[in-house]
Coordinates of C-alpha atoms and ligand atoms in Angstrom, one line a residue:
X91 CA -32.1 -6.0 -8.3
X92 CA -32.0 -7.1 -4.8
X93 CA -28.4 -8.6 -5.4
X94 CA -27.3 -5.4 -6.8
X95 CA -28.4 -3.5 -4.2
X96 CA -26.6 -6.0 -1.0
X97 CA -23.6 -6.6 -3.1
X98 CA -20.8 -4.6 -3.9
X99 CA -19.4 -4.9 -7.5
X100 CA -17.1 -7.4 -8.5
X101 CA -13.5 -6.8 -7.6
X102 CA -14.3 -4.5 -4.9
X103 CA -14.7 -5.2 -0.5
X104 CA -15.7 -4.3 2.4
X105 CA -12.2 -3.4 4.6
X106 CA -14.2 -4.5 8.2
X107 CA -13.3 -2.9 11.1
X108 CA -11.7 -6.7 12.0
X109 CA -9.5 -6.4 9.8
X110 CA -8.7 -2.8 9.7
X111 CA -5.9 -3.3 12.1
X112 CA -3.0 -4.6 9.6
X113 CA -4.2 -1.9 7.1
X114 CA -3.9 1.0 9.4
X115 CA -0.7 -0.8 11.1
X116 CA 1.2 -0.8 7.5
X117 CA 0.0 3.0 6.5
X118 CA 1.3 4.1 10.2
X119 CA 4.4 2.3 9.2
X120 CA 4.6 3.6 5.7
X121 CA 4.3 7.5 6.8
X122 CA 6.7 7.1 9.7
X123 CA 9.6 5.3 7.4
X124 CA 9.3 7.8 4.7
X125 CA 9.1 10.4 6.8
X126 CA 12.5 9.8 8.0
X127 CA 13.8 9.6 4.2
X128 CA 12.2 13.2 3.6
X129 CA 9.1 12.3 1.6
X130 CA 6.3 14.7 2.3
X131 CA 2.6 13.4 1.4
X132 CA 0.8 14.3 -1.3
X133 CA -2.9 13.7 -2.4
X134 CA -4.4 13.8 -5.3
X135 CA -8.0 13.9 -7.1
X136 CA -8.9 10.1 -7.7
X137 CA -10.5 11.4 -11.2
X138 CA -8.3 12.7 -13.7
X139 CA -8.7 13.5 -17.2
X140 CA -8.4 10.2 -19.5
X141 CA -6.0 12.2 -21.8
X142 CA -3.9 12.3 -18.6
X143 CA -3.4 8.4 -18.3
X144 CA -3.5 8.1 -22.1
X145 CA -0.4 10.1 -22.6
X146 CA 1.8 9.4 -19.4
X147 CA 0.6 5.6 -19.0
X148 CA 0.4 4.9 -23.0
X149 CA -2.1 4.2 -25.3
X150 CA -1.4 0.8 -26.4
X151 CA -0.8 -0.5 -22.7
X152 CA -3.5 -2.8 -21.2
X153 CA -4.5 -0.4 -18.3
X154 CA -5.2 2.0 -20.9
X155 CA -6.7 -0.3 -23.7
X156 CA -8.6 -2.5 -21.7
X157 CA -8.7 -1.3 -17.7
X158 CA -9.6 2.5 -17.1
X159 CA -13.2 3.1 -15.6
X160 CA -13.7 6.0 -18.0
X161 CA -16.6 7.8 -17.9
X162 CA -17.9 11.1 -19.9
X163 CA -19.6 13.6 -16.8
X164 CA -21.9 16.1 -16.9
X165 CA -19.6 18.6 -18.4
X166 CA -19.1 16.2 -21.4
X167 CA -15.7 15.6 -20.4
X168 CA -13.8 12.3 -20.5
X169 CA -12.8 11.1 -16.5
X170 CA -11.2 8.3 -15.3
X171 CA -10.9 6.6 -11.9
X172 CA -6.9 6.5 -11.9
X173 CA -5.7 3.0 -12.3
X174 CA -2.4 3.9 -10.8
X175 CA -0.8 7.6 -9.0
X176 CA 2.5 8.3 -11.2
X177 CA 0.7 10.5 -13.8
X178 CA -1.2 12.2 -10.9
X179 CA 1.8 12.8 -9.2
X180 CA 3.9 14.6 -12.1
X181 CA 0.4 16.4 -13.3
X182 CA 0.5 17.9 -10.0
X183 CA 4.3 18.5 -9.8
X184 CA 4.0 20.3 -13.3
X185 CA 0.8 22.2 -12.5
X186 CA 1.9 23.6 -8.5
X187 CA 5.8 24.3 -10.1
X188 CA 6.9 22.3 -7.1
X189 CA 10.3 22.3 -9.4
X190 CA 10.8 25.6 -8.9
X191 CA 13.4 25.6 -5.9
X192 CA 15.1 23.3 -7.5
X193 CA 16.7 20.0 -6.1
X194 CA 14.6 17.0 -5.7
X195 CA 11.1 16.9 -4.7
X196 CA 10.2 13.6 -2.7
X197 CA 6.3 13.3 -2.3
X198 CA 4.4 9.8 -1.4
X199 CA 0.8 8.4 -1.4
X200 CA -1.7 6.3 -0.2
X201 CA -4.9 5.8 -1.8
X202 CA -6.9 3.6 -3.8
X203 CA -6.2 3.0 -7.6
X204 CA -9.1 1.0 -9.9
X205 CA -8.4 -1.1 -12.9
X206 CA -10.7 -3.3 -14.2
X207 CA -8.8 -6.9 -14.4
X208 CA -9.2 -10.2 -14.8
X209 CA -10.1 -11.4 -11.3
X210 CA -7.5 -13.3 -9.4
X211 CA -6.4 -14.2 -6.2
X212 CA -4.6 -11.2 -5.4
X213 CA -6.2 -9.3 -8.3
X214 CA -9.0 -6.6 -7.3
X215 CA -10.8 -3.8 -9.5
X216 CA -10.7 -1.1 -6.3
X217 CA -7.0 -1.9 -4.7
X218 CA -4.6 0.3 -2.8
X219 CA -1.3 1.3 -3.1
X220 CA 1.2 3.1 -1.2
X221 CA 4.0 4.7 -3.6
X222 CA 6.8 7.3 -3.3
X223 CA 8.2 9.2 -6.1
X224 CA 11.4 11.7 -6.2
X225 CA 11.3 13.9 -9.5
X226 CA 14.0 16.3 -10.2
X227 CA 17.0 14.0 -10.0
X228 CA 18.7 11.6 -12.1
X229 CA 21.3 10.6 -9.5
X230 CA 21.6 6.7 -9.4
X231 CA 22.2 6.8 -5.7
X232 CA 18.6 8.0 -5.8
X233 CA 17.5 4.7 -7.4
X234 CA 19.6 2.8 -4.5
X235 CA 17.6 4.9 -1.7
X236 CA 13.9 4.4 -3.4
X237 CA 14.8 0.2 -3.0
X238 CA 16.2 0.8 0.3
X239 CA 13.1 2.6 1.7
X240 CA 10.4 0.2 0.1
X241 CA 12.2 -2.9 1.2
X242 CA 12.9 -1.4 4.7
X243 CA 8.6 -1.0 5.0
X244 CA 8.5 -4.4 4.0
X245 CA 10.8 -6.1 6.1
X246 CA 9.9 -4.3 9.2
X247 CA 6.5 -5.6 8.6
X248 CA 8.3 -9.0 9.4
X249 CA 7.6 -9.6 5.5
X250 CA 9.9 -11.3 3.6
X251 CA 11.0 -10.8 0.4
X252 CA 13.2 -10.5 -2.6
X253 CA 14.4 -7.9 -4.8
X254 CA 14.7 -7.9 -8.4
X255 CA 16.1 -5.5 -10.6
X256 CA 17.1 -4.2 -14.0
X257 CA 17.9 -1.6 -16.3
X258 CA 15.3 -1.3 -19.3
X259 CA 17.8 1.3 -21.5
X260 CA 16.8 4.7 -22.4
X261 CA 15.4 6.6 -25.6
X262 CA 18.7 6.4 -27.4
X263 CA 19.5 2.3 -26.9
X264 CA 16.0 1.2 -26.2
X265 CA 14.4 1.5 -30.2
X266 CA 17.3 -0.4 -31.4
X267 CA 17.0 -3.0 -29.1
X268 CA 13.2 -3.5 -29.4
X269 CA 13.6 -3.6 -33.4
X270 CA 16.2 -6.1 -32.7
X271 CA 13.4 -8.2 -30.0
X272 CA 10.7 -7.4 -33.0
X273 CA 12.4 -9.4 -35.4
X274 CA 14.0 -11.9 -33.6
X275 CA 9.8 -12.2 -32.3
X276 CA 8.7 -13.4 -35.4
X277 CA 10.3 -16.1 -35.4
X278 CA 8.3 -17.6 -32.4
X279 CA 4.8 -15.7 -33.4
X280 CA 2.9 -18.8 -34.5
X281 CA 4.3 -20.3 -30.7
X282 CA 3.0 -17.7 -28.7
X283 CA -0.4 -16.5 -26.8
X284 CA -3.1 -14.5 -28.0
X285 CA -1.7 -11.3 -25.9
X286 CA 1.8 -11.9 -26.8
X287 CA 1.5 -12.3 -30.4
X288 CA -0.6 -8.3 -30.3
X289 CA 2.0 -7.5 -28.1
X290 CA 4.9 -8.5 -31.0
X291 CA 4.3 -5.6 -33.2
X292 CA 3.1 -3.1 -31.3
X293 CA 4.7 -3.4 -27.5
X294 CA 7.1 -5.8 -28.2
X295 CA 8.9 -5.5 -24.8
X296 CA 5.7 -6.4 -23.2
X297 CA 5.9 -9.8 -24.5
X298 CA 8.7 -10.2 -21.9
X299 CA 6.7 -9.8 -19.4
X300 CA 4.5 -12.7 -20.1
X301 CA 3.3 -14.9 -17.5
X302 CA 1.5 -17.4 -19.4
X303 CA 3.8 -21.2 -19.1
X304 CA 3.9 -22.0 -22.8
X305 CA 5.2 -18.7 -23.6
X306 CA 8.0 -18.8 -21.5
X307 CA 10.7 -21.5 -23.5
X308 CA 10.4 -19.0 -26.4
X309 CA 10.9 -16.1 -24.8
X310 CA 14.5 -17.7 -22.7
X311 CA 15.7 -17.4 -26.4
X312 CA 14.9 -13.7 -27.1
X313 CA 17.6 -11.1 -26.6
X314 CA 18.4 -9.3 -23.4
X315 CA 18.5 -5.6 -23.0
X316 CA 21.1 -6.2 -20.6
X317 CA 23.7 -6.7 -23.4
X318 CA 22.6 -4.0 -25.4
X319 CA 22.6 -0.6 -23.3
X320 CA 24.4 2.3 -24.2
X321 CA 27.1 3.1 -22.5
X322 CA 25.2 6.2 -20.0
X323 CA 22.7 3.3 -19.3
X324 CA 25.2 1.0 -18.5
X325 CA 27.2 3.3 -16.2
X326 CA 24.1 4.2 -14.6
X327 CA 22.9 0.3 -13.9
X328 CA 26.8 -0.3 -12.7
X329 CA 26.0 2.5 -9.9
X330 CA 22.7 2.0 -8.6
X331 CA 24.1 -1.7 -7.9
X332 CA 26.9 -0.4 -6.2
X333 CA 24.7 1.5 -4.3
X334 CA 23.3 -1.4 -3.0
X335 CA 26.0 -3.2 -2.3
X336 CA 26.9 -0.5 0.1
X337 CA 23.7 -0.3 1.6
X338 CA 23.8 -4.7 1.9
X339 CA 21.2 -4.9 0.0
X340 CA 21.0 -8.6 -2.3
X341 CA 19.2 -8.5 -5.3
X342 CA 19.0 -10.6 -8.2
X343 CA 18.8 -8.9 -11.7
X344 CA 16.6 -10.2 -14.0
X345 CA 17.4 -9.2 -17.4
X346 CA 13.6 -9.9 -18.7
X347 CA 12.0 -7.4 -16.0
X348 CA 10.3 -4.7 -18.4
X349 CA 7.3 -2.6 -16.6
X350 CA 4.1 -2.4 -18.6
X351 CA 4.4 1.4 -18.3
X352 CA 6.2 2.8 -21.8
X353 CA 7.6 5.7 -19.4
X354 CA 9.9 4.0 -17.7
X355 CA 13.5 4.1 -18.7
X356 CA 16.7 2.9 -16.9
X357 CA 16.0 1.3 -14.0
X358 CA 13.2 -0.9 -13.4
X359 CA 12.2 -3.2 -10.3
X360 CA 9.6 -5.5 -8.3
X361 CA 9.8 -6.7 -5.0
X362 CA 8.0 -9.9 -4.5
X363 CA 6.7 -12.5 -2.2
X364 CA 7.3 -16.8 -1.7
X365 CA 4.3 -16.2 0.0
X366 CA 1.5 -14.9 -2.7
X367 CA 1.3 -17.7 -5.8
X368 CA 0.8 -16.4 -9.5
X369 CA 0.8 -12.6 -8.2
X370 CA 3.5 -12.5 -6.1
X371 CA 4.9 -9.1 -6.8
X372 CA 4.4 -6.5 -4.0
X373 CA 5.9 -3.7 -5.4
X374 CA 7.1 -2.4 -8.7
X375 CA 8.8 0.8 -9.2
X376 CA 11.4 2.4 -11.9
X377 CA 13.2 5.6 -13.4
X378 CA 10.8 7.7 -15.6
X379 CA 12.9 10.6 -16.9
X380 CA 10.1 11.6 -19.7
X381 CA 7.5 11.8 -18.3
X382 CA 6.9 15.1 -17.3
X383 CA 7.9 16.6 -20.3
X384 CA 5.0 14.1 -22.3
X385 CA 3.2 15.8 -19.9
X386 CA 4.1 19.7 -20.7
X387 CA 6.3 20.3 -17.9
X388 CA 9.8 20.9 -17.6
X389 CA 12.6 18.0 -17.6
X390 CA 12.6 16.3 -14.3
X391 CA 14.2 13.2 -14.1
X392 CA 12.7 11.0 -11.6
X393 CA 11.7 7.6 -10.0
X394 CA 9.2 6.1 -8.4
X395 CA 7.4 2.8 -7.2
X396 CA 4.2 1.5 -5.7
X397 CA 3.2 -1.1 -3.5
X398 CA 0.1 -3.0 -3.2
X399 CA -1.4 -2.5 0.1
X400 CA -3.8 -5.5 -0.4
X401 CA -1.2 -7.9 -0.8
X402 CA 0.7 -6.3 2.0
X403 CA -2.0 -7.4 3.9
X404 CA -2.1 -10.8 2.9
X405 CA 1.4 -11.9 3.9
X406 CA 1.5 -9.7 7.0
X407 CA 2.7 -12.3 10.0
X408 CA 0.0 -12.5 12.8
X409 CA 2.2 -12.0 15.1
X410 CA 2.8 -8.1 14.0
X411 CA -0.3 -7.0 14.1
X412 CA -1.5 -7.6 17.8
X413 CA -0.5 -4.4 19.1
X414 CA -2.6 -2.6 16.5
X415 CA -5.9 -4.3 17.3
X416 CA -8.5 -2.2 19.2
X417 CA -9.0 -3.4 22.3
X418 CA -10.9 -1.0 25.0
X419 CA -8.5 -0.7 28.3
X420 CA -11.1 -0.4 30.3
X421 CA -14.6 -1.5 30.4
X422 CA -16.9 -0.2 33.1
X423 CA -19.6 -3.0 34.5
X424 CA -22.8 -1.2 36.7
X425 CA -25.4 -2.5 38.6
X426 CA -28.1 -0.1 38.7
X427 CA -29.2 3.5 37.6
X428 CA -27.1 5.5 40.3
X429 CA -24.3 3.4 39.0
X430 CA -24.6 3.5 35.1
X431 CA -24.5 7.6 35.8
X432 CA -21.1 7.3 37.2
X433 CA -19.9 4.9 34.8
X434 CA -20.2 7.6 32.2
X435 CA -18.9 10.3 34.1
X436 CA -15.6 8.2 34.7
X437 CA -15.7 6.8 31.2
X438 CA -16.2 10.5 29.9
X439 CA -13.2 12.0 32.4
X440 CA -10.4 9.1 31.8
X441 CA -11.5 9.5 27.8
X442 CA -10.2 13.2 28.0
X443 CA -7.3 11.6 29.6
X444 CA -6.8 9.8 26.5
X445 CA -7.7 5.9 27.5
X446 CA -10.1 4.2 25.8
X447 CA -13.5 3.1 27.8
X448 CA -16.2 1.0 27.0
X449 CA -19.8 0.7 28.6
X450 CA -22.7 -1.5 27.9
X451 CA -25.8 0.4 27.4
X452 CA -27.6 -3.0 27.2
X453 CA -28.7 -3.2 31.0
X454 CA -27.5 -6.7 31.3
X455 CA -26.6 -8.4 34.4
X456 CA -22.9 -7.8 35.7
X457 CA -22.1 -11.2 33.8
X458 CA -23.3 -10.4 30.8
X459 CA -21.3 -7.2 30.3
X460 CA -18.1 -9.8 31.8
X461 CA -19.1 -11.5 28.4
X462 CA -18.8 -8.4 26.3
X463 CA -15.6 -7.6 28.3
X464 CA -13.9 -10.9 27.2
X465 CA -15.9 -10.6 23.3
X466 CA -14.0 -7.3 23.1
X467 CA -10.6 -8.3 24.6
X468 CA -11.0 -5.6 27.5
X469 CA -7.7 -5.2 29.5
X470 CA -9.6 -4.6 32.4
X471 CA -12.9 -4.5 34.1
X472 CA -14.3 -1.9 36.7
X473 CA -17.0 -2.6 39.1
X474 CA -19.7 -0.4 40.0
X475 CA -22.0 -1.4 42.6
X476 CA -23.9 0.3 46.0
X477 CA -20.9 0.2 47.9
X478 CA -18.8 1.2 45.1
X479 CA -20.8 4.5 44.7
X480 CA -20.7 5.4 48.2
X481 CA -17.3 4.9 48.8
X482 CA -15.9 5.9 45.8
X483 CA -13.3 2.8 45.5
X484 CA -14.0 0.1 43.0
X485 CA -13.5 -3.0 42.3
X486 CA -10.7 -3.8 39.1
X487 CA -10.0 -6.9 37.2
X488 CA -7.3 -7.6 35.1
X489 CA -8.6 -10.0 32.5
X490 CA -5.2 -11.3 31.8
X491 CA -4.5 -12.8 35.3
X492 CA -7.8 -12.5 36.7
X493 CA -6.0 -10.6 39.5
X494 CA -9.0 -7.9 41.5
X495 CA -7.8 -5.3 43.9
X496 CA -9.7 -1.8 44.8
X497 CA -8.6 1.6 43.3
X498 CA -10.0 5.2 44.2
X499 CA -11.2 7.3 41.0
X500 CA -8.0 9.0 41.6
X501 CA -5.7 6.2 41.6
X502 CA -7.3 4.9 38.3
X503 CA -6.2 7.6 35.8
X504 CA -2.4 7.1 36.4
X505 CA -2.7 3.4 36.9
X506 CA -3.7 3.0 33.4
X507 CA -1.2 5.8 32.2
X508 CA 1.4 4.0 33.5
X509 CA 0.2 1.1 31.9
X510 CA 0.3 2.6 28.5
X511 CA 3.8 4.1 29.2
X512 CA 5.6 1.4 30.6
Ligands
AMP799 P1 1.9 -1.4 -10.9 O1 1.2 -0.1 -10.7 O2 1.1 -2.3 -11.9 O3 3.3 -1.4 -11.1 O4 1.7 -2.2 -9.5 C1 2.4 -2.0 -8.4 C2 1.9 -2.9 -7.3 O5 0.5 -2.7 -7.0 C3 2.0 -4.4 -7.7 O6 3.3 -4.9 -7.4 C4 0.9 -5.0 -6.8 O7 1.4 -5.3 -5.5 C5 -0.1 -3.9 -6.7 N1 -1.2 -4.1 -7.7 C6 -1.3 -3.8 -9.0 N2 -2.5 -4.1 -9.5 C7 -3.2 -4.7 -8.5 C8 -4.5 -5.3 -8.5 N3 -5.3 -5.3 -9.5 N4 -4.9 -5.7 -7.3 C9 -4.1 -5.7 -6.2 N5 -2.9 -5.2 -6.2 C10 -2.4 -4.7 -7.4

């Protein structure tokens, strides 16, 4: 009982406030970048209805079969936790007519998603993704400017990566092409994992996707969608790449890339990492034209993709997140009473001026609260002593250099402005 109640569940974390610094680095970056591209944010509940993810994630997928946190409330209805934002997204697209004045409608997010998995390095129950979707246009130049934007967030991160793409087909080349995979399957059934050989009558495509080693000679002999688009498909694919190439973009296309989401149609893709092991891939995204008509809504062609904020994290350089870590400019050492009142009011005044102060209500000595000051990677210390008081110059210290000069209360305030500025 004890454990439960000084442990948090499996899969799950604390985000301490040591770390907080690259997460709140990458979301300022995130809103910023996609700012400039025109995507507004949106949020949404983080409990849906089940039927929701049922119908626009797919029944026989393993996020719906095996990884929803379903529950039935007080109201004896069935709720999820969402295990990922997409069906969220359209639900709320459909349900606030955002399609109304026509045109695309480019929203984003940030929140977290929970599935429960198999736990992995790089695998949690509770994880975070940021994602952007644009419903209402089927334009491949759209697909082009989705890969551009998530790989420009990555790569000003000073993370590098590499792009993969490919087109899974739509609703008119896709079925032949799976019955096609289906049969050629069963010749390598007996060969395969436990997953895969579910996955061969029912999701088929999945078995692509496979990660497991002794799969993977069977599958280089299976079919690729690749050679078996339709001719829109194919047109489509021929596009977004040239897209790409405009925008200098490399990519690699991998002709066995399927998503795990039955939605997606046309063009599917995943950014991933040298830098993460088995899970290496740090965003996934692709075309979805059907799904919010699955959903009851209107067509609305549209594409989306979401990347995983925790593995962001993990391959995010040192060196980038320095600037983001809190680190009080000031820190305001007393000696005495008299002293400690003064300290406030000047860490109260230069707070309304917008720099952060800290103060040690402790009551230590003047080299104790040097201690802190050096703990807490203070810029600067100010000294408040008799004199100090009387006078009403004080003693700074620049912890870099360990350079001290006097400063009037006046002088302070735009010393430290200009600091900031500069
Ligand atoms: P998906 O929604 O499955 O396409 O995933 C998109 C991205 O979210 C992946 O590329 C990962 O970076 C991240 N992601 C998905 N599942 C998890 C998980 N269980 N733990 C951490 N990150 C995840």
């Amino acid at each position: 009982m004890e454990d439960l109640l000084t442990n948090n569940l499996p899969g799950t974390r604390d985000l301490l406030p040591d770390e907080i610094a690259r997460w709140q680095m990458i979301e300022h970056h995130a809103r910023r970048l996609f700012f400039q591209y025109g995507f507004l944010e949106i949020r949404t509940p983080i409990i849906e209805s089940t039927d929701l993810f049922a119908r626009g994630i797919g029944s026989d997928t393993d996020i719906v079969g095996k990884e929803m946190y379903t529950f039935i409330d007080q109201s004896n209805r069935s709720v999820t936790l969402r295990p990922e934002a997409t069906a969220s997204v359209v639900r709320a697209f459909i349900q606030n007519t955002m399609y109304r004045g026509g045109g695309a409608t480019k929203l984003y997010y940030i929140g977290p998603m929970f599935r429960h998995e198999k736990k992995q390095k790089g695998r949690w129950r509770q994880f975070y993704q940021i994602g952007a979707e644009t419903l209402g246009s089927d334009h491949p130049a759209i697909d082009a400017e989705m890969i551009e934007m998530a790989l420009r967030l990555i790569e000003s991160l000073g993370i590098k990566a590499r792009l993969l793409i490919n087109s899974v087909g739509c609703k008119n080349c896709r079925p032949q092409y799976v019955d096609l995979l289906r049969s050629e399957l069963q010749n390598y059934v007996p060969n395969l994992c436990e997953d895969c050989r579910r996955r061969s009558g029912s999701n088929s495509l999945r078995v692509l996707d496979c990660k497991v080693e002794s799969c993977q000679p069977f599958i280089a002999q299976l079919p690729v969608i690749t050679d078996h688009l339709c001719a829109e498909c194919s047109g489509h694919f021929g596009r977004v790449k040239s897209f790409l190439e405009d925008a200098a973009i490399p990519y690699e296309i991998l002709p066995r890339l399927v998503r795990g989401l039955d939605y997606y149609v046309r063009t599917a893709f995943e950014i991933v990492s040298g830098d993460l092991g088995a899970q290496n891939a740090l965003a996934g995204g692709g075309r979805y034209d059907g799904l919010s008509e699955i959903l009851g809504g209107p067509p609305a062609p549209a594409i989306g993709f979401a990347l995983g904020l925790d593995r962001l994290v993990m391959v995010l350089p040192e060196d980038s997140i320095s600037r983001w870590e809190w680190r009080p400019e000031l820190l305001i050492a007393y000696m005495g009473e008299p002293a400690f009142r003064r300290a406030l009011t000047i860490a109260r005044e230069l707070r309304t001026e917008g720099r952060s102060c800290y103060i040690d209500f402790s009551g230590g000595s003047l080299k104790s609260q040097f201690r802190l000051a050096n703990k807490l990677k203070a810029e600067h210390v100010l000294i408040i002593g008799e004199e100090e008081l009387a006078s009403d110059r004080y003693s700074i210290k620049k912890m870099a250099d360990g350079r001290q000069w006097e400063i009037t209360r006046a002088e302070l305030g735009s010393y430290l402005k200009t600091l900031k500025e500069s």
